[in-house]
Amino acid sequence: MRSCEDKAVKVFDAKLNSNDELYSQEKLLDLSVGCDGILSSLTDKLDEDTINKLPGSVKILSNFAVGFGNINIVAAKKKNILVTNTPEVLTDATAEIGILLILGACRRASEGIEAARESSWKWSADYLIGKQLTGTRLGILGMGRIGRKIAKIAMSLGMVIHYHNRSKLNADKENGATYHKELKSLLSVSDVLSVCCPASKETVNLINKDTLEYLPKGAVVTNVARGDIVDDEALIDALNRRKVYAVGLDVYKGEPNLNPGYLKHKSAFILPHLGSATKETRTAMANLAINNLEEFFKTGNCKNKVN
Ligand code: GLV
């Protein structure tokens, strides 16, 4: 990302976090003195208290992510601070990881990798039998850009697509998928669930003890969006009871830590938040986050504002 840092330094009088240090609130506030804007990453917690303590000179938070659950956008709005994100540029990369989670969980990749590394396996007709995707129903929770791209790839793998969204999409965007107005209705047909919706007050712990019960027995749950949407204890309990056959997770509550309950399960295919982690995508995100700042300082507004 050197070229992006160079660009930021060229365009702005920028203070860089070149070592990717995780700043404490105190350090973040210290460093923001004299700044007109902050280019934040999803590990920077800009909660209400932090935002209220920011110097008055800060007018924009340009988040280096499509998600902005790390920022209290209401508190920012109250303080007249614009918040922007980086949509679109990470759709393809994140959808690829979404598909990897589905494949990894359904085809028992964690167990397979471990056995291959340890040479502790022997081919046999019933060794590491997983779930085939062809003909399997995929429930997509949140049919935004990433959900739709996952749907498109999954369809090419022969999966049958169902989705739940705040509203039904037009036929073009739906692309043959079946809409479920109610989450419970979607869950009841989801042999595999892909969580793709943003984290918000409405979606926190949407996948919980009660809603998990609507899944068919032996369903697979994957999450490429945000850990906050899933109640971990409930999902781990569902794995323990074999209500859920396997999980594929890229995101967690309290990252970089994850609930140790997942580690006990060989059927948990887990990745360290790699959704957008390709060179092309991270470069495009950084450029967009810088462009968002430039647009705001030039025009007082930004097309990627979220508050
Ligand atoms: C990554 O998780 C993002 O929200 O950009």
PDB file of C-alpha atoms and ligand atoms in Angstrom:
ATOM      1  CA  MET A   1       0.000   0.000   0.000  1.00  0.00           C
ATOM      2  CA  ARG A   2       3.072   2.183  -0.249  1.00  0.00           C
ATOM      3  CA  SER A   3       1.809   3.861  -3.427  1.00  0.00           C
ATOM      4  CA  CYS A   4      -1.431   4.820  -1.664  1.00  0.00           C
ATOM      5  CA  GLU A   5       0.453   6.260   1.295  1.00  0.00           C
ATOM      6  CA  ASP A   6       2.614   8.213  -1.147  1.00  0.00           C
ATOM      7  CA  LYS A   7      -0.516   9.549  -2.795  1.00  0.00           C
ATOM      8  CA  ALA A   8      -1.990  10.592   0.571  1.00  0.00           C
ATOM      9  CA  VAL A   9       1.226  12.429   1.459  1.00  0.00           C
ATOM     10  CA  LYS A  10       1.290  14.134  -1.937  1.00  0.00           C
ATOM     11  CA  VAL A  11      -2.302  15.333  -1.742  1.00  0.00           C
ATOM     12  CA  PHE A  12      -2.488  16.153   1.973  1.00  0.00           C
ATOM     13  CA  ASP A  13      -0.290  17.145   4.850  1.00  0.00           C
ATOM     14  CA  ALA A  14      -0.782  13.602   6.149  1.00  0.00           C
ATOM     15  CA  LYS A  15       0.333  11.837   9.326  1.00  0.00           C
ATOM     16  CA  LEU A  16       0.715   8.154   8.441  1.00  0.00           C
ATOM     17  CA  ASN A  17       0.276   5.116  10.649  1.00  0.00           C
ATOM     18  CA  SER A  18       2.984   3.270   8.732  1.00  0.00           C
ATOM     19  CA  ASN A  19       3.315   0.423  11.258  1.00  0.00           C
ATOM     20  CA  ASP A  20      -0.420  -0.273  11.359  1.00  0.00           C
ATOM     21  CA  GLU A  21      -0.393   0.448  15.073  1.00  0.00           C
ATOM     22  CA  LEU A  22      -3.694  -0.089  16.860  1.00  0.00           C
ATOM     23  CA  TYR A  23      -4.190   3.351  18.433  1.00  0.00           C
ATOM     24  CA  SER A  24      -5.650   3.827  21.883  1.00  0.00           C
ATOM     25  CA  GLN A  25      -8.390   6.426  22.130  1.00  0.00           C
ATOM     26  CA  GLU A  26      -5.882   8.801  23.731  1.00  0.00           C
ATOM     27  CA  LYS A  27      -3.343   8.404  20.937  1.00  0.00           C
ATOM     28  CA  LEU A  28      -5.982   8.767  18.240  1.00  0.00           C
ATOM     29  CA  LEU A  29      -7.216  11.984  19.849  1.00  0.00           C
ATOM     30  CA  ASP A  30      -3.658  13.307  20.263  1.00  0.00           C
ATOM     31  CA  LEU A  31      -2.843  12.611  16.621  1.00  0.00           C
ATOM     32  CA  SER A  32      -6.046  14.199  15.379  1.00  0.00           C
ATOM     33  CA  VAL A  33      -5.113  17.619  16.813  1.00  0.00           C
ATOM     34  CA  GLY A  34      -4.685  19.995  13.878  1.00  0.00           C
ATOM     35  CA  CYS A  35      -6.306  17.590  11.389  1.00  0.00           C
ATOM     36  CA  ASP A  36      -9.228  18.422   9.090  1.00  0.00           C
ATOM     37  CA  GLY A  37     -10.086  14.790   8.449  1.00  0.00           C
ATOM     38  CA  ILE A  38      -9.245  11.219   9.442  1.00  0.00           C
ATOM     39  CA  LEU A  39      -8.813   8.257   7.117  1.00  0.00           C
ATOM     40  CA  SER A  40      -9.844   5.474   9.500  1.00  0.00           C
ATOM     41  CA  SER A  41      -9.762   1.712   9.237  1.00  0.00           C
ATOM     42  CA  LEU A  42     -12.296  -0.682  10.710  1.00  0.00           C
ATOM     43  CA  THR A  43     -10.025  -1.267  13.706  1.00  0.00           C
ATOM     44  CA  ASP A  44     -10.308   2.418  14.694  1.00  0.00           C
ATOM     45  CA  LYS A  45     -13.154   2.634  17.184  1.00  0.00           C
ATOM     46  CA  LEU A  46     -14.794   5.997  16.636  1.00  0.00           C
ATOM     47  CA  ASP A  47     -17.538   5.617  19.212  1.00  0.00           C
ATOM     48  CA  GLU A  48     -19.662   8.434  20.601  1.00  0.00           C
ATOM     49  CA  ASP A  49     -17.212   9.335  23.345  1.00  0.00           C
ATOM     50  CA  THR A  50     -14.228   9.455  20.967  1.00  0.00           C
ATOM     51  CA  ILE A  51     -16.153  11.492  18.397  1.00  0.00           C
ATOM     52  CA  ASN A  52     -17.277  13.965  21.031  1.00  0.00           C
ATOM     53  CA  LYS A  53     -13.666  14.449  22.097  1.00  0.00           C
ATOM     54  CA  LEU A  54     -12.316  14.987  18.564  1.00  0.00           C
ATOM     55  CA  PRO A  55     -10.967  18.480  17.894  1.00  0.00           C
ATOM     56  CA  GLY A  56     -13.433  20.804  16.135  1.00  0.00           C
ATOM     57  CA  SER A  57     -11.153  20.962  13.095  1.00  0.00           C
ATOM     58  CA  VAL A  58     -12.058  17.365  12.097  1.00  0.00           C
ATOM     59  CA  LYS A  59     -14.871  17.547   9.538  1.00  0.00           C
ATOM     60  CA  ILE A  60     -14.712  14.160   7.821  1.00  0.00           C
ATOM     61  CA  LEU A  61     -14.073  10.511   8.740  1.00  0.00           C
ATOM     62  CA  SER A  62     -13.196   8.632   5.576  1.00  0.00           C
ATOM     63  CA  ASN A  63     -13.498   4.965   6.484  1.00  0.00           C
ATOM     64  CA  PHE A  64     -11.275   2.502   4.637  1.00  0.00           C
ATOM     65  CA  ALA A  65     -14.060  -0.114   4.419  1.00  0.00           C
ATOM     66  CA  VAL A  66     -17.541  -0.544   3.078  1.00  0.00           C
ATOM     67  CA  GLY A  67     -18.802  -1.351   6.603  1.00  0.00           C
ATOM     68  CA  PHE A  68     -18.811   1.485   9.127  1.00  0.00           C
ATOM     69  CA  GLY A  69     -19.887  -0.244  12.330  1.00  0.00           C
ATOM     70  CA  ASN A  70     -16.672   1.077  13.914  1.00  0.00           C
ATOM     71  CA  ILE A  71     -18.038   4.634  13.678  1.00  0.00           C
ATOM     72  CA  ASN A  72     -21.012   6.087  15.520  1.00  0.00           C
ATOM     73  CA  ILE A  73     -22.450   7.892  12.512  1.00  0.00           C
ATOM     74  CA  VAL A  74     -25.207   9.542  14.549  1.00  0.00           C
ATOM     75  CA  ALA A  75     -22.711  11.102  16.964  1.00  0.00           C
ATOM     76  CA  ALA A  76     -20.627  12.192  13.968  1.00  0.00           C
ATOM     77  CA  LYS A  77     -23.662  13.796  12.318  1.00  0.00           C
ATOM     78  CA  LYS A  78     -24.496  15.647  15.534  1.00  0.00           C
ATOM     79  CA  LYS A  79     -20.992  17.062  15.507  1.00  0.00           C
ATOM     80  CA  ASN A  80     -21.347  17.943  11.826  1.00  0.00           C
ATOM     81  CA  ILE A  81     -18.721  15.397  10.779  1.00  0.00           C
ATOM     82  CA  LEU A  82     -19.303  13.650   7.465  1.00  0.00           C
ATOM     83  CA  VAL A  83     -18.623   9.896   7.340  1.00  0.00           C
ATOM     84  CA  THR A  84     -17.771   8.131   4.060  1.00  0.00           C
ATOM     85  CA  ASN A  85     -17.116   4.519   3.069  1.00  0.00           C
ATOM     86  CA  THR A  86     -15.665   2.598   0.102  1.00  0.00           C
ATOM     87  CA  PRO A  87     -18.526   0.742  -1.598  1.00  0.00           C
ATOM     88  CA  GLU A  88     -18.397  -1.280  -4.816  1.00  0.00           C
ATOM     89  CA  VAL A  89     -14.639  -1.661  -5.156  1.00  0.00           C
ATOM     90  CA  LEU A  90     -14.568  -4.593  -2.727  1.00  0.00           C
ATOM     91  CA  THR A  91     -17.665  -6.424  -3.913  1.00  0.00           C
ATOM     92  CA  ASP A  92     -15.897  -9.039  -6.030  1.00  0.00           C
ATOM     93  CA  ALA A  93     -13.103  -9.833  -3.569  1.00  0.00           C
ATOM     94  CA  THR A  94     -15.526 -10.141  -0.649  1.00  0.00           C
ATOM     95  CA  ALA A  95     -17.919 -12.311  -2.652  1.00  0.00           C
ATOM     96  CA  GLU A  96     -14.989 -14.618  -3.480  1.00  0.00           C
ATOM     97  CA  ILE A  97     -14.356 -15.078   0.236  1.00  0.00           C
ATOM     98  CA  GLY A  98     -18.099 -15.577   0.770  1.00  0.00           C
ATOM     99  CA  ILE A  99     -17.983 -18.467  -1.694  1.00  0.00           C
ATOM    100  CA  LEU A 100     -14.800 -19.810  -0.109  1.00  0.00           C
ATOM    101  CA  LEU A 101     -16.606 -19.912   3.250  1.00  0.00           C
ATOM    102  CA  ILE A 102     -19.482 -21.856   1.728  1.00  0.00           C
ATOM    103  CA  LEU A 103     -17.165 -24.316  -0.004  1.00  0.00           C
ATOM    104  CA  GLY A 104     -14.800 -24.618   2.959  1.00  0.00           C
ATOM    105  CA  ALA A 105     -17.594 -25.309   5.425  1.00  0.00           C
ATOM    106  CA  CYS A 106     -19.614 -27.632   3.174  1.00  0.00           C
ATOM    107  CA  ARG A 107     -16.633 -29.628   1.925  1.00  0.00           C
ATOM    108  CA  ARG A 108     -14.890 -29.923   5.320  1.00  0.00           C
ATOM    109  CA  ALA A 109     -11.806 -27.989   4.260  1.00  0.00           C
ATOM    110  CA  SER A 110     -10.471 -27.428   7.806  1.00  0.00           C
ATOM    111  CA  GLU A 111     -10.367 -31.141   8.517  1.00  0.00           C
ATOM    112  CA  GLY A 112      -8.964 -31.850   5.070  1.00  0.00           C
ATOM    113  CA  ILE A 113      -6.152 -29.315   5.392  1.00  0.00           C
ATOM    114  CA  GLU A 114      -5.189 -30.625   8.809  1.00  0.00           C
ATOM    115  CA  ALA A 115      -5.145 -34.246   7.630  1.00  0.00           C
ATOM    116  CA  ALA A 116      -3.148 -33.386   4.501  1.00  0.00           C
ATOM    117  CA  ARG A 117      -0.568 -31.445   6.499  1.00  0.00           C
ATOM    118  CA  GLU A 118      -0.177 -34.289   8.976  1.00  0.00           C
ATOM    119  CA  SER A 119      -0.266 -37.004   6.317  1.00  0.00           C
ATOM    120  CA  SER A 120      -2.793 -38.631   8.603  1.00  0.00           C
ATOM    121  CA  TRP A 121      -5.231 -39.738   5.918  1.00  0.00           C
ATOM    122  CA  LYS A 122      -5.939 -42.508   3.544  1.00  0.00           C
ATOM    123  CA  TRP A 123      -8.300 -42.266   0.593  1.00  0.00           C
ATOM    124  CA  SER A 124     -11.408 -44.314   1.069  1.00  0.00           C
ATOM    125  CA  ALA A 125     -14.883 -44.173  -0.417  1.00  0.00           C
ATOM    126  CA  ASP A 126     -16.409 -42.632   2.675  1.00  0.00           C
ATOM    127  CA  TYR A 127     -13.538 -40.463   3.910  1.00  0.00           C
ATOM    128  CA  LEU A 128     -14.354 -36.821   4.752  1.00  0.00           C
ATOM    129  CA  ILE A 129     -17.683 -36.850   3.004  1.00  0.00           C
ATOM    130  CA  GLY A 130     -19.111 -33.351   2.850  1.00  0.00           C
ATOM    131  CA  LYS A 131     -22.154 -31.592   1.479  1.00  0.00           C
ATOM    132  CA  GLN A 132     -22.358 -31.059  -2.262  1.00  0.00           C
ATOM    133  CA  LEU A 133     -23.529 -27.621  -3.358  1.00  0.00           C
ATOM    134  CA  THR A 134     -25.333 -28.679  -6.529  1.00  0.00           C
ATOM    135  CA  GLY A 135     -29.083 -28.419  -5.946  1.00  0.00           C
ATOM    136  CA  THR A 136     -28.593 -27.067  -2.407  1.00  0.00           C
ATOM    137  CA  ARG A 137     -30.636 -24.043  -1.315  1.00  0.00           C
ATOM    138  CA  LEU A 138     -28.568 -20.963  -0.462  1.00  0.00           C
ATOM    139  CA  GLY A 139     -30.220 -18.354   1.754  1.00  0.00           C
ATOM    140  CA  ILE A 140     -28.710 -14.909   1.411  1.00  0.00           C
ATOM    141  CA  LEU A 141     -29.335 -12.541   4.280  1.00  0.00           C
ATOM    142  CA  GLY A 142     -28.811  -9.088   2.762  1.00  0.00           C
ATOM    143  CA  MET A 143     -28.996  -8.983  -1.021  1.00  0.00           C
ATOM    144  CA  GLY A 144     -26.824  -5.917  -1.555  1.00  0.00           C
ATOM    145  CA  ARG A 145     -23.902  -5.837  -3.969  1.00  0.00           C
ATOM    146  CA  ILE A 146     -21.927  -8.535  -2.167  1.00  0.00           C
ATOM    147  CA  GLY A 147     -24.972 -10.759  -1.616  1.00  0.00           C
ATOM    148  CA  ARG A 148     -25.912 -10.505  -5.284  1.00  0.00           C
ATOM    149  CA  LYS A 149     -22.397 -11.367  -6.434  1.00  0.00           C
ATOM    150  CA  ILE A 150     -22.334 -14.391  -4.120  1.00  0.00           C
ATOM    151  CA  ALA A 151     -25.746 -15.393  -5.525  1.00  0.00           C
ATOM    152  CA  LYS A 152     -24.438 -15.163  -9.079  1.00  0.00           C
ATOM    153  CA  ILE A 153     -21.407 -17.373  -8.419  1.00  0.00           C
ATOM    154  CA  ALA A 154     -23.430 -19.801  -6.297  1.00  0.00           C
ATOM    155  CA  MET A 155     -25.990 -20.164  -9.103  1.00  0.00           C
ATOM    156  CA  SER A 156     -23.216 -21.175 -11.452  1.00  0.00           C
ATOM    157  CA  LEU A 157     -22.382 -23.906  -8.922  1.00  0.00           C
ATOM    158  CA  GLY A 158     -25.957 -25.165  -9.187  1.00  0.00           C
ATOM    159  CA  MET A 159     -27.256 -23.686  -5.924  1.00  0.00           C
ATOM    160  CA  VAL A 160     -30.838 -22.474  -5.687  1.00  0.00           C
ATOM    161  CA  ILE A 161     -30.977 -18.912  -4.370  1.00  0.00           C
ATOM    162  CA  HIS A 162     -33.348 -17.479  -1.758  1.00  0.00           C
ATOM    163  CA  TYR A 163     -32.949 -14.121  -0.033  1.00  0.00           C
ATOM    164  CA  HIS A 164     -34.253 -11.802   2.646  1.00  0.00           C
ATOM    165  CA  ASN A 165     -33.843  -8.072   2.361  1.00  0.00           C
ATOM    166  CA  ARG A 166     -35.641  -5.023   3.710  1.00  0.00           C
ATOM    167  CA  SER A 167     -37.404  -4.850   0.349  1.00  0.00           C
ATOM    168  CA  LYS A 168     -37.887  -7.064  -2.690  1.00  0.00           C
ATOM    169  CA  LEU A 169     -35.456  -6.353  -5.520  1.00  0.00           C
ATOM    170  CA  ASN A 170     -36.465  -5.748  -9.118  1.00  0.00           C
ATOM    171  CA  ALA A 171     -36.392  -8.783 -11.391  1.00  0.00           C
ATOM    172  CA  ASP A 172     -33.076  -7.781 -12.905  1.00  0.00           C
ATOM    173  CA  LYS A 173     -31.284  -7.651  -9.560  1.00  0.00           C
ATOM    174  CA  GLU A 174     -33.175 -10.670  -8.254  1.00  0.00           C
ATOM    175  CA  ASN A 175     -31.900 -12.739 -11.167  1.00  0.00           C
ATOM    176  CA  GLY A 176     -34.212 -15.664 -10.451  1.00  0.00           C
ATOM    177  CA  ALA A 177     -33.767 -15.688  -6.659  1.00  0.00           C
ATOM    178  CA  THR A 178     -36.822 -16.151  -4.417  1.00  0.00           C
ATOM    179  CA  TYR A 179     -37.655 -13.301  -2.033  1.00  0.00           C
ATOM    180  CA  HIS A 180     -38.647 -13.931   1.583  1.00  0.00           C
ATOM    181  CA  LYS A 181     -40.247 -11.008   3.352  1.00  0.00           C
ATOM    182  CA  GLU A 182     -39.633 -12.636   6.731  1.00  0.00           C
ATOM    183  CA  LEU A 183     -36.221 -13.720   7.980  1.00  0.00           C
ATOM    184  CA  LYS A 184     -37.724 -16.863   9.510  1.00  0.00           C
ATOM    185  CA  SER A 185     -39.158 -17.867   6.162  1.00  0.00           C
ATOM    186  CA  LEU A 186     -35.711 -17.483   4.552  1.00  0.00           C
ATOM    187  CA  LEU A 187     -34.052 -19.492   7.304  1.00  0.00           C
ATOM    188  CA  SER A 188     -36.538 -22.350   6.960  1.00  0.00           C
ATOM    189  CA  VAL A 189     -35.325 -22.988   3.376  1.00  0.00           C
ATOM    190  CA  SER A 190     -31.611 -22.265   3.912  1.00  0.00           C
ATOM    191  CA  ASP A 191     -29.550 -25.441   3.636  1.00  0.00           C
ATOM    192  CA  VAL A 192     -26.665 -22.969   3.556  1.00  0.00           C
ATOM    193  CA  LEU A 193     -26.971 -19.453   4.966  1.00  0.00           C
ATOM    194  CA  SER A 194     -24.728 -16.614   3.830  1.00  0.00           C
ATOM    195  CA  VAL A 195     -24.835 -13.547   6.073  1.00  0.00           C
ATOM    196  CA  CYS A 196     -24.127 -10.512   3.875  1.00  0.00           C
ATOM    197  CA  CYS A 197     -26.010  -7.633   5.516  1.00  0.00           C
ATOM    198  CA  PRO A 198     -24.397  -4.619   7.180  1.00  0.00           C
ATOM    199  CA  ALA A 199     -24.115  -4.479  10.969  1.00  0.00           C
ATOM    200  CA  SER A 200     -26.613  -2.020  12.413  1.00  0.00           C
ATOM    201  CA  LYS A 201     -28.887  -1.644  15.432  1.00  0.00           C
ATOM    202  CA  GLU A 202     -31.464  -3.718  13.528  1.00  0.00           C
ATOM    203  CA  THR A 203     -29.114  -6.570  12.606  1.00  0.00           C
ATOM    204  CA  VAL A 204     -27.099  -7.085  15.814  1.00  0.00           C
ATOM    205  CA  ASN A 205     -27.546 -10.709  16.904  1.00  0.00           C
ATOM    206  CA  LEU A 206     -30.124 -11.327  14.184  1.00  0.00           C
ATOM    207  CA  ILE A 207     -28.790 -14.883  14.024  1.00  0.00           C
ATOM    208  CA  ASN A 208     -29.552 -16.018  17.564  1.00  0.00           C
ATOM    209  CA  LYS A 209     -30.950 -18.879  19.631  1.00  0.00           C
ATOM    210  CA  ASP A 210     -34.507 -18.351  18.347  1.00  0.00           C
ATOM    211  CA  THR A 211     -33.821 -17.647  14.682  1.00  0.00           C
ATOM    212  CA  LEU A 212     -31.307 -20.527  14.356  1.00  0.00           C
ATOM    213  CA  GLU A 213     -34.114 -22.943  15.180  1.00  0.00           C
ATOM    214  CA  TYR A 214     -35.832 -22.108  11.875  1.00  0.00           C
ATOM    215  CA  LEU A 215     -32.915 -23.537   9.874  1.00  0.00           C
ATOM    216  CA  PRO A 216     -33.275 -27.063   8.507  1.00  0.00           C
ATOM    217  CA  LYS A 217     -31.403 -29.594  10.649  1.00  0.00           C
ATOM    218  CA  GLY A 218     -27.801 -29.879   9.476  1.00  0.00           C
ATOM    219  CA  ALA A 219     -27.697 -26.434   7.841  1.00  0.00           C
ATOM    220  CA  VAL A 220     -24.426 -24.609   7.210  1.00  0.00           C
ATOM    221  CA  VAL A 221     -24.012 -21.021   8.457  1.00  0.00           C
ATOM    222  CA  THR A 222     -21.507 -18.645   6.862  1.00  0.00           C
ATOM    223  CA  ASN A 223     -20.758 -14.993   7.629  1.00  0.00           C
ATOM    224  CA  VAL A 224     -18.768 -12.683   5.376  1.00  0.00           C
ATOM    225  CA  ALA A 225     -20.305  -9.464   6.759  1.00  0.00           C
ATOM    226  CA  ARG A 226     -19.796  -8.619  10.438  1.00  0.00           C
ATOM    227  CA  GLY A 227     -19.460 -10.683  13.611  1.00  0.00           C
ATOM    228  CA  ASP A 228     -21.993  -8.510  15.410  1.00  0.00           C
ATOM    229  CA  ILE A 229     -24.828 -10.046  13.403  1.00  0.00           C
ATOM    230  CA  VAL A 230     -24.326 -13.478  14.980  1.00  0.00           C
ATOM    231  CA  ASP A 231     -24.823 -14.493  18.608  1.00  0.00           C
ATOM    232  CA  ASP A 232     -21.731 -16.693  18.939  1.00  0.00           C
ATOM    233  CA  GLU A 233     -22.884 -18.654  21.979  1.00  0.00           C
ATOM    234  CA  ALA A 234     -26.103 -19.611  20.195  1.00  0.00           C
ATOM    235  CA  LEU A 235     -24.271 -20.642  17.022  1.00  0.00           C
ATOM    236  CA  ILE A 236     -21.700 -22.685  18.951  1.00  0.00           C
ATOM    237  CA  ASP A 237     -24.514 -24.351  20.856  1.00  0.00           C
ATOM    238  CA  ALA A 238     -26.216 -25.175  17.541  1.00  0.00           C
ATOM    239  CA  LEU A 239     -22.924 -26.729  16.338  1.00  0.00           C
ATOM    240  CA  ASN A 240     -22.656 -28.721  19.573  1.00  0.00           C
ATOM    241  CA  ARG A 241     -26.195 -30.063  19.069  1.00  0.00           C
ATOM    242  CA  ARG A 242     -25.511 -30.743  15.369  1.00  0.00           C
ATOM    243  CA  LYS A 243     -28.439 -28.555  14.521  1.00  0.00           C
ATOM    244  CA  VAL A 244     -25.794 -26.767  12.461  1.00  0.00           C
ATOM    245  CA  TYR A 245     -23.493 -29.046  10.467  1.00  0.00           C
ATOM    246  CA  ALA A 246     -20.660 -26.566   9.878  1.00  0.00           C
ATOM    247  CA  VAL A 247     -19.835 -22.873   9.921  1.00  0.00           C
ATOM    248  CA  GLY A 248     -17.717 -20.725   7.605  1.00  0.00           C
ATOM    249  CA  LEU A 249     -16.664 -17.454   9.211  1.00  0.00           C
ATOM    250  CA  ASP A 250     -14.489 -14.537   8.154  1.00  0.00           C
ATOM    251  CA  VAL A 251     -15.682 -11.987  10.717  1.00  0.00           C
ATOM    252  CA  TYR A 252     -16.093 -12.031  14.485  1.00  0.00           C
ATOM    253  CA  LYS A 253     -17.328 -10.067  17.440  1.00  0.00           C
ATOM    254  CA  GLY A 254     -14.357  -8.446  19.186  1.00  0.00           C
ATOM    255  CA  GLU A 255     -11.837  -9.091  16.373  1.00  0.00           C
ATOM    256  CA  PRO A 256      -9.043 -10.110  16.341  1.00  0.00           C
ATOM    257  CA  ASN A 257     -10.243 -12.444  19.079  1.00  0.00           C
ATOM    258  CA  LEU A 258     -12.890 -14.989  18.396  1.00  0.00           C
ATOM    259  CA  ASN A 259     -15.062 -17.054  20.643  1.00  0.00           C
ATOM    260  CA  PRO A 260     -12.888 -20.063  21.645  1.00  0.00           C
ATOM    261  CA  GLY A 261     -15.976 -22.253  21.284  1.00  0.00           C
ATOM    262  CA  TYR A 262     -15.444 -22.209  17.514  1.00  0.00           C
ATOM    263  CA  LEU A 263     -11.903 -23.557  17.850  1.00  0.00           C
ATOM    264  CA  LYS A 264     -13.182 -26.790  19.392  1.00  0.00           C
ATOM    265  CA  HIS A 265     -15.101 -27.584  16.218  1.00  0.00           C
ATOM    266  CA  LYS A 266     -13.354 -29.218  13.287  1.00  0.00           C
ATOM    267  CA  SER A 267     -16.398 -28.251  11.281  1.00  0.00           C
ATOM    268  CA  ALA A 268     -15.612 -24.562  11.760  1.00  0.00           C
ATOM    269  CA  PHE A 269     -13.888 -23.192   8.666  1.00  0.00           C
ATOM    270  CA  ILE A 270     -12.493 -19.911   9.919  1.00  0.00           C
ATOM    271  CA  LEU A 271     -10.559 -17.095   8.269  1.00  0.00           C
ATOM    272  CA  PRO A 272      -9.075 -13.869   9.694  1.00  0.00           C
ATOM    273  CA  HIS A 273     -11.273 -11.189   8.050  1.00  0.00           C
ATOM    274  CA  LEU A 274      -9.856 -11.583   4.543  1.00  0.00           C
ATOM    275  CA  GLY A 275     -12.922 -10.345   2.624  1.00  0.00           C
ATOM    276  CA  SER A 276     -11.258  -7.477   0.785  1.00  0.00           C
ATOM    277  CA  ALA A 277      -7.684  -8.741   1.095  1.00  0.00           C
ATOM    278  CA  THR A 278      -6.384  -8.664  -2.466  1.00  0.00           C
ATOM    279  CA  LYS A 279      -3.860  -6.180  -3.791  1.00  0.00           C
ATOM    280  CA  GLU A 280      -6.246  -4.824  -6.438  1.00  0.00           C
ATOM    281  CA  THR A 281      -9.072  -4.351  -3.998  1.00  0.00           C
ATOM    282  CA  ARG A 282      -7.113  -2.844  -1.119  1.00  0.00           C
ATOM    283  CA  THR A 283      -5.464  -0.413  -3.552  1.00  0.00           C
ATOM    284  CA  ALA A 284      -8.852   0.569  -4.994  1.00  0.00           C
ATOM    285  CA  MET A 285     -10.244   1.018  -1.462  1.00  0.00           C
ATOM    286  CA  ALA A 286      -7.332   3.222  -0.400  1.00  0.00           C
ATOM    287  CA  ASN A 287      -7.624   5.350  -3.535  1.00  0.00           C
ATOM    288  CA  LEU A 288     -11.361   5.710  -3.006  1.00  0.00           C
ATOM    289  CA  ALA A 289     -10.903   6.670   0.658  1.00  0.00           C
ATOM    290  CA  ILE A 290      -8.401   9.357  -0.438  1.00  0.00           C
ATOM    291  CA  ASN A 291     -10.717  10.508  -3.262  1.00  0.00           C
ATOM    292  CA  ASN A 292     -13.577  10.786  -0.771  1.00  0.00           C
ATOM    293  CA  LEU A 293     -11.467  13.189   1.286  1.00  0.00           C
ATOM    294  CA  GLU A 294     -10.494  15.192  -1.767  1.00  0.00           C
ATOM    295  CA  GLU A 295     -14.084  15.425  -2.981  1.00  0.00           C
ATOM    296  CA  PHE A 296     -15.246  16.605   0.420  1.00  0.00           C
ATOM    297  CA  PHE A 297     -12.552  19.250   0.777  1.00  0.00           C
ATOM    298  CA  LYS A 298     -13.302  20.521  -2.740  1.00  0.00           C
ATOM    299  CA  THR A 299     -17.098  20.465  -2.691  1.00  0.00           C
ATOM    300  CA  GLY A 300     -18.172  20.192   0.965  1.00  0.00           C
ATOM    301  CA  ASN A 301     -19.944  16.932   0.146  1.00  0.00           C
ATOM    302  CA  CYS A 302     -19.178  13.391  -1.015  1.00  0.00           C
ATOM    303  CA  LYS A 303     -21.159  10.839  -2.996  1.00  0.00           C
ATOM    304  CA  ASN A 304     -20.020   8.083  -0.655  1.00  0.00           C
ATOM    305  CA  LYS A 305     -21.287   9.735   2.518  1.00  0.00           C
ATOM    306  CA  VAL A 306     -23.187   7.439   4.878  1.00  0.00           C
ATOM    307  CA  ASN A 307     -24.563   9.920   7.434  1.00  0.00           C
TER     308      ASN A 307
HETATM  309  C1  GLV B   1     -14.478  -4.989   5.237  1.00  0.00           C
HETATM  310  O1  GLV B   1     -14.839  -5.767   6.028  1.00  0.00           O
HETATM  311  C2  GLV B   1     -15.174  -3.798   4.883  1.00  0.00           C
HETATM  312  O2  GLV B   1     -16.228  -3.491   5.468  1.00  0.00           O
HETATM  313  O3  GLV B   1     -14.687  -3.085   4.001  1.00  0.00           O
END
